[in-house]
Coordinates of C-alpha atoms and ligand atoms in Angstrom, one line a residue:
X1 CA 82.5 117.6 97.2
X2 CA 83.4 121.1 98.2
X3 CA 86.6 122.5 97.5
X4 CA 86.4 123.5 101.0
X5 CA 86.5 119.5 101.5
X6 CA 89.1 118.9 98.9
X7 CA 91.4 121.2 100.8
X8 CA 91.0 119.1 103.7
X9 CA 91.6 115.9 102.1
X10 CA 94.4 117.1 100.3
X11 CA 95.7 118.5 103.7
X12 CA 95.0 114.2 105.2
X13 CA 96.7 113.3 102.4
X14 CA 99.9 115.3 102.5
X15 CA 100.1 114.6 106.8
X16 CA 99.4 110.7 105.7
X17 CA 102.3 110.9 103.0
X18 CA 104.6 112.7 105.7
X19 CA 103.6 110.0 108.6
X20 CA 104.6 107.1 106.0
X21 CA 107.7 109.1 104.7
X22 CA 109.0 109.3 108.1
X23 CA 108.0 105.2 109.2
X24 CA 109.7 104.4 106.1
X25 CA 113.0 106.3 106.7
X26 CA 112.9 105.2 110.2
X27 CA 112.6 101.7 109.2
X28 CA 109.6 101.3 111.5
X29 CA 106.6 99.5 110.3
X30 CA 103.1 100.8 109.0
X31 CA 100.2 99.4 110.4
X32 CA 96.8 98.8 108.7
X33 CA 95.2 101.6 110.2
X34 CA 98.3 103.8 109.0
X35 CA 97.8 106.1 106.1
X36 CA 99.5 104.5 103.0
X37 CA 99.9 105.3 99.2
X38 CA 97.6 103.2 97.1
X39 CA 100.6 101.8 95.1
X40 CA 102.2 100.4 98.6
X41 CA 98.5 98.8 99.3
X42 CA 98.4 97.3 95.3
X43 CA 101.4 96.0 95.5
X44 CA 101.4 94.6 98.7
X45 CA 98.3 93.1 98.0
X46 CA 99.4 91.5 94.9
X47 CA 102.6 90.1 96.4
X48 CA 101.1 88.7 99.9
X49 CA 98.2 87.3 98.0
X50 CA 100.3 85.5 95.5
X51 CA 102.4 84.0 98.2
X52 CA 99.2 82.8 100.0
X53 CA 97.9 81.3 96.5
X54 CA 101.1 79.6 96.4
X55 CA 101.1 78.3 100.1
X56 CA 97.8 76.6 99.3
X57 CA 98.5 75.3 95.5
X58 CA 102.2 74.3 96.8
X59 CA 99.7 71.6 98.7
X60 CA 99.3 69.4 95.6
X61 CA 102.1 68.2 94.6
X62 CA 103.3 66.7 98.1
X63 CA 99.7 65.9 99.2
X64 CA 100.0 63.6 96.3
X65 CA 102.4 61.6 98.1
X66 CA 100.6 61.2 101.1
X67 CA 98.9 57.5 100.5
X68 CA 102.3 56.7 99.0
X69 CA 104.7 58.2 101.5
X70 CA 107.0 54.9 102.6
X71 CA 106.5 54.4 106.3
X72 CA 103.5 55.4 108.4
X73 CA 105.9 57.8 110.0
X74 CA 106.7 59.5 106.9
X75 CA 103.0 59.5 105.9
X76 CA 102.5 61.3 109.2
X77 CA 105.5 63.9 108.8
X78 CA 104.4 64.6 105.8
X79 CA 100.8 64.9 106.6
X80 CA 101.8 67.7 109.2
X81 CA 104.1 69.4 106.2
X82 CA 101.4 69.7 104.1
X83 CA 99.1 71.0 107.0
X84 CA 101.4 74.0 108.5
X85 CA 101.5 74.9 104.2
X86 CA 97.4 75.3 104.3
X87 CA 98.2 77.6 107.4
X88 CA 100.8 79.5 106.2
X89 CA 98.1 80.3 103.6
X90 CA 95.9 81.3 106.1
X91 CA 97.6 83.3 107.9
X92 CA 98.9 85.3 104.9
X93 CA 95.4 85.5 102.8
X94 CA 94.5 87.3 106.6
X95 CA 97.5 89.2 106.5
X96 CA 96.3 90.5 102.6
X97 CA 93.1 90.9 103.8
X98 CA 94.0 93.6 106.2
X99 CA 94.6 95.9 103.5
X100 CA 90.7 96.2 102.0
X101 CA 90.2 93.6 99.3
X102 CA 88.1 91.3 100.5
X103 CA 89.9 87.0 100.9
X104 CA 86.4 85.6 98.9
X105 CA 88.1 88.3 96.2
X106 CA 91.1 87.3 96.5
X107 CA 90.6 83.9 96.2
X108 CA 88.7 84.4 93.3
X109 CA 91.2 85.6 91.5
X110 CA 93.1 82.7 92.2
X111 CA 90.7 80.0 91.0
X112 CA 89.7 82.1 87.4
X113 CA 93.5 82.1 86.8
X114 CA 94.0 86.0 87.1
X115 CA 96.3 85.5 90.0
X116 CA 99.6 84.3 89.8
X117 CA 101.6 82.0 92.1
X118 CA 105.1 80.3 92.4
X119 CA 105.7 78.8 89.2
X120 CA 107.9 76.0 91.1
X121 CA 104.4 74.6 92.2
X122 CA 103.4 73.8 88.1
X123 CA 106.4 70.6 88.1
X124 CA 105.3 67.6 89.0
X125 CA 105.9 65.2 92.2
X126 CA 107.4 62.2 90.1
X127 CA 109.2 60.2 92.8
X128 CA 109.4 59.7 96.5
X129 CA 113.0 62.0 96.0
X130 CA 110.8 64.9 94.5
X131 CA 109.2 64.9 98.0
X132 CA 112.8 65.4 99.5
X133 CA 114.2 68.0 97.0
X134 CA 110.7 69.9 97.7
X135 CA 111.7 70.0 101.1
X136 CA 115.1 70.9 100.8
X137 CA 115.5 72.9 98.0
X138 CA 111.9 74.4 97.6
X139 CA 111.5 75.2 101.1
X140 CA 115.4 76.2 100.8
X141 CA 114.7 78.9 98.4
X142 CA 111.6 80.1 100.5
X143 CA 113.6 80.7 103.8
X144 CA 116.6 82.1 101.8
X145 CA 113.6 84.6 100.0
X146 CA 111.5 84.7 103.3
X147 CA 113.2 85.3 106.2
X148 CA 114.0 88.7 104.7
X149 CA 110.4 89.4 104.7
X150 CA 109.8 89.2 108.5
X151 CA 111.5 92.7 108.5
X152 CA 109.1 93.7 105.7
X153 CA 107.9 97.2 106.6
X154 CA 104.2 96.0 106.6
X155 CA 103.4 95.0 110.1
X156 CA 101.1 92.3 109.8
X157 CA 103.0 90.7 106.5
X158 CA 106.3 90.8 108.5
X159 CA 104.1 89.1 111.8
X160 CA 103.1 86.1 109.7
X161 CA 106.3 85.6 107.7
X162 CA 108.4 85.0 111.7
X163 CA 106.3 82.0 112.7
X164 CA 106.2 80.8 108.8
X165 CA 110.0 81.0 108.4
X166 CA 110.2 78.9 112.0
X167 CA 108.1 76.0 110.2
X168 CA 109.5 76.0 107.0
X169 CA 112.8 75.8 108.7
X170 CA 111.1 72.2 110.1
X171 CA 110.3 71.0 106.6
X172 CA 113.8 71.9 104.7
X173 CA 115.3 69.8 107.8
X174 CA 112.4 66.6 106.6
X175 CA 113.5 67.0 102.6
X176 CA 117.3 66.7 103.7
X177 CA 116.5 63.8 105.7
X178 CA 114.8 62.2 103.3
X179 CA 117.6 62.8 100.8
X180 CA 120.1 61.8 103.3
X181 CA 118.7 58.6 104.0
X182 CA 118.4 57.7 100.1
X183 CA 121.5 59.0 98.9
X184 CA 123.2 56.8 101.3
X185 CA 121.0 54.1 100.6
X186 CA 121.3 51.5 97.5
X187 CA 122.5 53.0 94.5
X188 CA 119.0 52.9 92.5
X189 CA 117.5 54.9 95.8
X190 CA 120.7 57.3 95.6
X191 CA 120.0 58.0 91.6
X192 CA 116.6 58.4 92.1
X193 CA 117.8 61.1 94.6
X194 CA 120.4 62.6 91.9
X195 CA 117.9 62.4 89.5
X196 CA 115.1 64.3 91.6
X197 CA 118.0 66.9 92.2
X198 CA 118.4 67.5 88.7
X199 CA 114.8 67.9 87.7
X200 CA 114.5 70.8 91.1
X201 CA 117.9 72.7 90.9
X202 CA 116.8 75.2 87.9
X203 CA 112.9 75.4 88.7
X204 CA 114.2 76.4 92.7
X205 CA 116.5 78.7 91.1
X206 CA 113.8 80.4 89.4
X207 CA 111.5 80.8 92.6
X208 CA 113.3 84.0 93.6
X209 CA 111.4 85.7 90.5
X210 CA 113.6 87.1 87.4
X211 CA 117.1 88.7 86.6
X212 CA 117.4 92.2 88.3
X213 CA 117.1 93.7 85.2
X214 CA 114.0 92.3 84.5
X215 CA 112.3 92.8 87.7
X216 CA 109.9 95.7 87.0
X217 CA 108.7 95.5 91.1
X218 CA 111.8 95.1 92.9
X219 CA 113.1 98.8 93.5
X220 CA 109.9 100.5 94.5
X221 CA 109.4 97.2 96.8
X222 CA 112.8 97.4 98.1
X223 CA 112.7 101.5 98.7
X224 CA 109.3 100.8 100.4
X225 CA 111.3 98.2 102.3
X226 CA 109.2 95.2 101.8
X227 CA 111.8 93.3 100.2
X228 CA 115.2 93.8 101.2
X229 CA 117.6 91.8 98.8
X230 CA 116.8 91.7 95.2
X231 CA 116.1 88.3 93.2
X232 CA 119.8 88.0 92.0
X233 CA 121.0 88.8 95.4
X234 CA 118.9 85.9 97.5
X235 CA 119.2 83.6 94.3
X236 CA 123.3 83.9 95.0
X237 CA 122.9 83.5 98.8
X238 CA 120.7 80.1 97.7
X239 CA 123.3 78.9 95.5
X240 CA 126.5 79.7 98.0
X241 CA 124.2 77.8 100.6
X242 CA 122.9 74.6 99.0
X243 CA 126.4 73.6 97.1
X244 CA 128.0 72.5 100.2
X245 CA 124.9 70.8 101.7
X246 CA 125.0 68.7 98.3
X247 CA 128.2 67.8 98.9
X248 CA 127.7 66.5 102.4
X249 CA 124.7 64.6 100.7
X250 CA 126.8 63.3 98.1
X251 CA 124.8 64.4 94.9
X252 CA 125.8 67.1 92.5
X253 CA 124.1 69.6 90.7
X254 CA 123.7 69.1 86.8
X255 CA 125.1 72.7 85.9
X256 CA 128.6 72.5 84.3
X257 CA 129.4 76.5 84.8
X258 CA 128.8 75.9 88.8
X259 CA 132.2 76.8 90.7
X260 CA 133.7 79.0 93.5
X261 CA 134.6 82.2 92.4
X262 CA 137.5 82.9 94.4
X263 CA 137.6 86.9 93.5
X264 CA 134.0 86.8 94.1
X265 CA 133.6 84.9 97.0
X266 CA 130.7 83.4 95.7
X267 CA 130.0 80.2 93.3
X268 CA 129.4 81.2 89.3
X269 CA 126.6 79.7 87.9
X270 CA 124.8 78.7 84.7
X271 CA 122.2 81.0 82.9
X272 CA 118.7 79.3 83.6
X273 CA 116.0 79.0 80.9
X274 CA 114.2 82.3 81.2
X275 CA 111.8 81.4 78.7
X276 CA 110.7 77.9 80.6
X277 CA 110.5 80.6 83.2
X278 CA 107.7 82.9 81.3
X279 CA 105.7 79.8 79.6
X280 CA 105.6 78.3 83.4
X281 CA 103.9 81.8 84.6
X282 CA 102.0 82.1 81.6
X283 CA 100.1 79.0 82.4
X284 CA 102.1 76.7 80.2
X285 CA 103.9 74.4 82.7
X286 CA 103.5 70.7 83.1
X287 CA 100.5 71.1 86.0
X288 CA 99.0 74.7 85.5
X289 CA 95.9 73.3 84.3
X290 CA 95.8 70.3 86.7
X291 CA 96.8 72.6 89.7
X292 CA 94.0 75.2 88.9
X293 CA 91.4 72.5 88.1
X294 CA 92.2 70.6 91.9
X295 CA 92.0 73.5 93.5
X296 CA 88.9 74.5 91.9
X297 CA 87.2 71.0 93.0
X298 CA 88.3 71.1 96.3
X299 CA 87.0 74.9 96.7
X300 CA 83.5 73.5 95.5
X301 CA 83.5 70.6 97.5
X302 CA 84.5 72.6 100.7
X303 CA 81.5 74.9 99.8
X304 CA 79.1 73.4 102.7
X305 CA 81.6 73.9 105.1
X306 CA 81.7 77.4 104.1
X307 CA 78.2 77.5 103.7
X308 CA 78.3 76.2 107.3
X309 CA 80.3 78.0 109.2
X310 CA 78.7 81.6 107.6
X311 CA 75.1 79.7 109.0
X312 CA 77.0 79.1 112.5
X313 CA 78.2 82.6 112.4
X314 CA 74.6 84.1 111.8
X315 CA 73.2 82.5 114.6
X316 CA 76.1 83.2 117.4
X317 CA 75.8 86.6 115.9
X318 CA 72.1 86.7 116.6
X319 CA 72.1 85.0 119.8
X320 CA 75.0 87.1 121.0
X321 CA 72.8 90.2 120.3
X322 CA 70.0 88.9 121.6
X323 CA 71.7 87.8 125.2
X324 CA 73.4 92.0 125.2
X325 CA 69.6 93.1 124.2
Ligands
LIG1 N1 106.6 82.4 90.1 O1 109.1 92.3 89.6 P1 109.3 90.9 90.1 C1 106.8 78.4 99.3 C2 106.2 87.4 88.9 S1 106.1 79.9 99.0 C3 105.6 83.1 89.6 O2 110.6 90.4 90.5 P2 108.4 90.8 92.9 C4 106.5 77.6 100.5 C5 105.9 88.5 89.9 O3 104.8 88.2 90.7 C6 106.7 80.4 97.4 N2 105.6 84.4 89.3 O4 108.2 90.6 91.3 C7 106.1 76.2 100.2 C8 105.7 89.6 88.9 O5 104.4 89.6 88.3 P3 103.2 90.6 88.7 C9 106.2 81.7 97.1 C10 106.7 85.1 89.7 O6 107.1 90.6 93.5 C11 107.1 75.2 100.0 C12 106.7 89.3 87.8 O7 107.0 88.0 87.8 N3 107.0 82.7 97.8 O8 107.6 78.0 98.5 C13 107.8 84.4 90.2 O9 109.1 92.1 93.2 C14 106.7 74.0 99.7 C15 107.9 90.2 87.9 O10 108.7 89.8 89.0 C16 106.6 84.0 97.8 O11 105.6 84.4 97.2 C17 107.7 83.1 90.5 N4 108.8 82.3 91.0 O12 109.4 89.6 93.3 C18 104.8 75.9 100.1 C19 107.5 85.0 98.6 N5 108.8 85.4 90.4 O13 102.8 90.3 90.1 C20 104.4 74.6 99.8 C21 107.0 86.4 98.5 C22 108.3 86.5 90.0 O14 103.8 92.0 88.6 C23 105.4 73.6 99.6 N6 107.2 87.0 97.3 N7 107.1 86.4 89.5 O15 102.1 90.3 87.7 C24 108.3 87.6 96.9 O16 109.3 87.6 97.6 C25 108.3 88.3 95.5 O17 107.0 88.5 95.1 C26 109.1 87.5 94.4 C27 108.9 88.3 93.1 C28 110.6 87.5 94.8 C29 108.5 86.1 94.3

């Protein structure tokens, strides 16, 4: 390169840097066609990827309940849960995709285990309950953490999160209905409600990532404003929100330091087991290796379709070139 060149790439990158500078402070959104630092693109990569990753392996552990869901109409609510989840994956894995790495990358990284995803997805399903505290307290956590995020300053991430926050709102609605109706069923259907309460409360807790102090991404993120609220701040809007929704269920959480804080004006709660928390993201969990293992058979059992649909592609590519020619 000449330095004649170098001058004038420095002189794209300073206008870029000023362009972004200015979109940032005007809380206005960058586009993908935008100039943008390459740690903004890295780390938005890594966050909207793992979110997709999760999207998809948060499949599992309801999609195991689908031949065992209790009525046909439950079977078929939660056949459409489990569906808009695939899509939500979708459209975020296009959303990621729309800042240079490649989704056959991406995905990749997934299914050789460099890529993490939501560590609440590595507990298992146990009971019918489980299927109802997913819905309400898993897909609590993600509206609490995710509607922040359709004001995230990358366009297309904050475009996907709007119609993704409208349908998880759908399935937190489904897991309190299903919670409803057992908790105020016969008492072995309510303790098997209480008991799947017990076994969510401090993994959903945990979804909204580490203590403050521990969160090595959340300042740049926030000044970048990707995310608005830190961990601790969303985890304390969760908490203030689910305590009087388990009281008009009737079940209580198992966490003896949980109470209003009247100085506060928020409820106290306990510490949570930061350490499950690492050996979960480590790989260590109950389901890591089953969860990495299904997904990796159903990516090689889908590769025809794949296989397919790049053959399908060649030829309307072809014939579309040969009608223009
Ligand atoms: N699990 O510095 P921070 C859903 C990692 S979707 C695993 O605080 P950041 C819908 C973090 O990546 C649920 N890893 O990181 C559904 C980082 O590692 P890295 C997914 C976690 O990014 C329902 C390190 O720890 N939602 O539920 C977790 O600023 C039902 C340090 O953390 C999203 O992805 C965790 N819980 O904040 C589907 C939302 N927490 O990457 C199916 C978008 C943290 O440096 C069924 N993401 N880590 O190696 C976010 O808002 C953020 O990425 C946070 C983490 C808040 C998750």
């Amino acid at each position: 390169m000449t330095s004649q060149q170098t001058t004038a790439n420095q002189e794209e990158i300073t206008a870029g840097q000023e362009r972004f500078n200015e979109l940032i402070e005007a809380d206005s959104r960058v586009e993908p066609t935008d100039w943008m630092p390459a740690a903004y693109r890295k780390t938005l990569t890594r966050q909207i990827s793992q979110h997709a990753h999760s999207e998809i392996i948060g499949m599992q552990p309801e999609a195991n309940w689908i031949t065992r869901a209790p009525s046909l109409k439950r079977k078929a609510i939660l056949m459409a849960k489990v569906q808009d989840e695939a899509g939500h994956g979708l459209y975020l894995y296009s959303a990621a995709e729309t800042l240079g790495t490649p989704r056959d990358e991406l995905v990749q990284q997934l299914l050789d285990g460099r890529a993490k995803y939501s560590s609440i997805f590595n507990y298992p399903a146990r009971t019918w309950a489980d299927i109802g505290a997913i819905g309400w307290l898993v897909d609590g956590a993600a509206i609490c953490n995710q509607v922040p995020l359709c004001r995230a300053s990358y366009a297309p991430y904050g475009r996907a999160m709007v119609r993704i926050c409208k349908e998880e709102s759908f399935h937190q609605r489904q897991g309190w209905e299903i919670l409803y109706e057992l908790s105020h069923g016969t008492p072995a259907q309510k303790q098997m409600a209480q008991e799947a309460i017990n076994r969510f409360y401090g993994p959903a807790l945990q979804m909204f990532g580490p203590p403050d102090d521990d969160s090595p991404n959340s300042q740049q993120s926030m000044e970048w404003n990707i995310k608005r609220f830190s961990n601790d701040e969303l985890r304390q809007r969760f908490v203030d929100m689910i305590v009087p929704q388990a009281e008009a269920l009737g079940l209580t959480f198992e966490d003896p330091d949980l109470k209003w804080n009247e100085e506060r004006g928020h409820y106290d709660f306990g510490e949570l087991d930061w350490e499950e928390f690492k050996s979960v993201i480590k790989g260590n969990g109950p389901c890591n290796e089953q969860r990495l293992q299904r997904r990796n058979q159903a990516h090689d059992e889908g590769a025809w379709v794949r296989e397919a649909a790049a053959a399908f592609a060649e030829k309307y590519h072809h014939n579309d070139t040969a009608l223009v020619a």
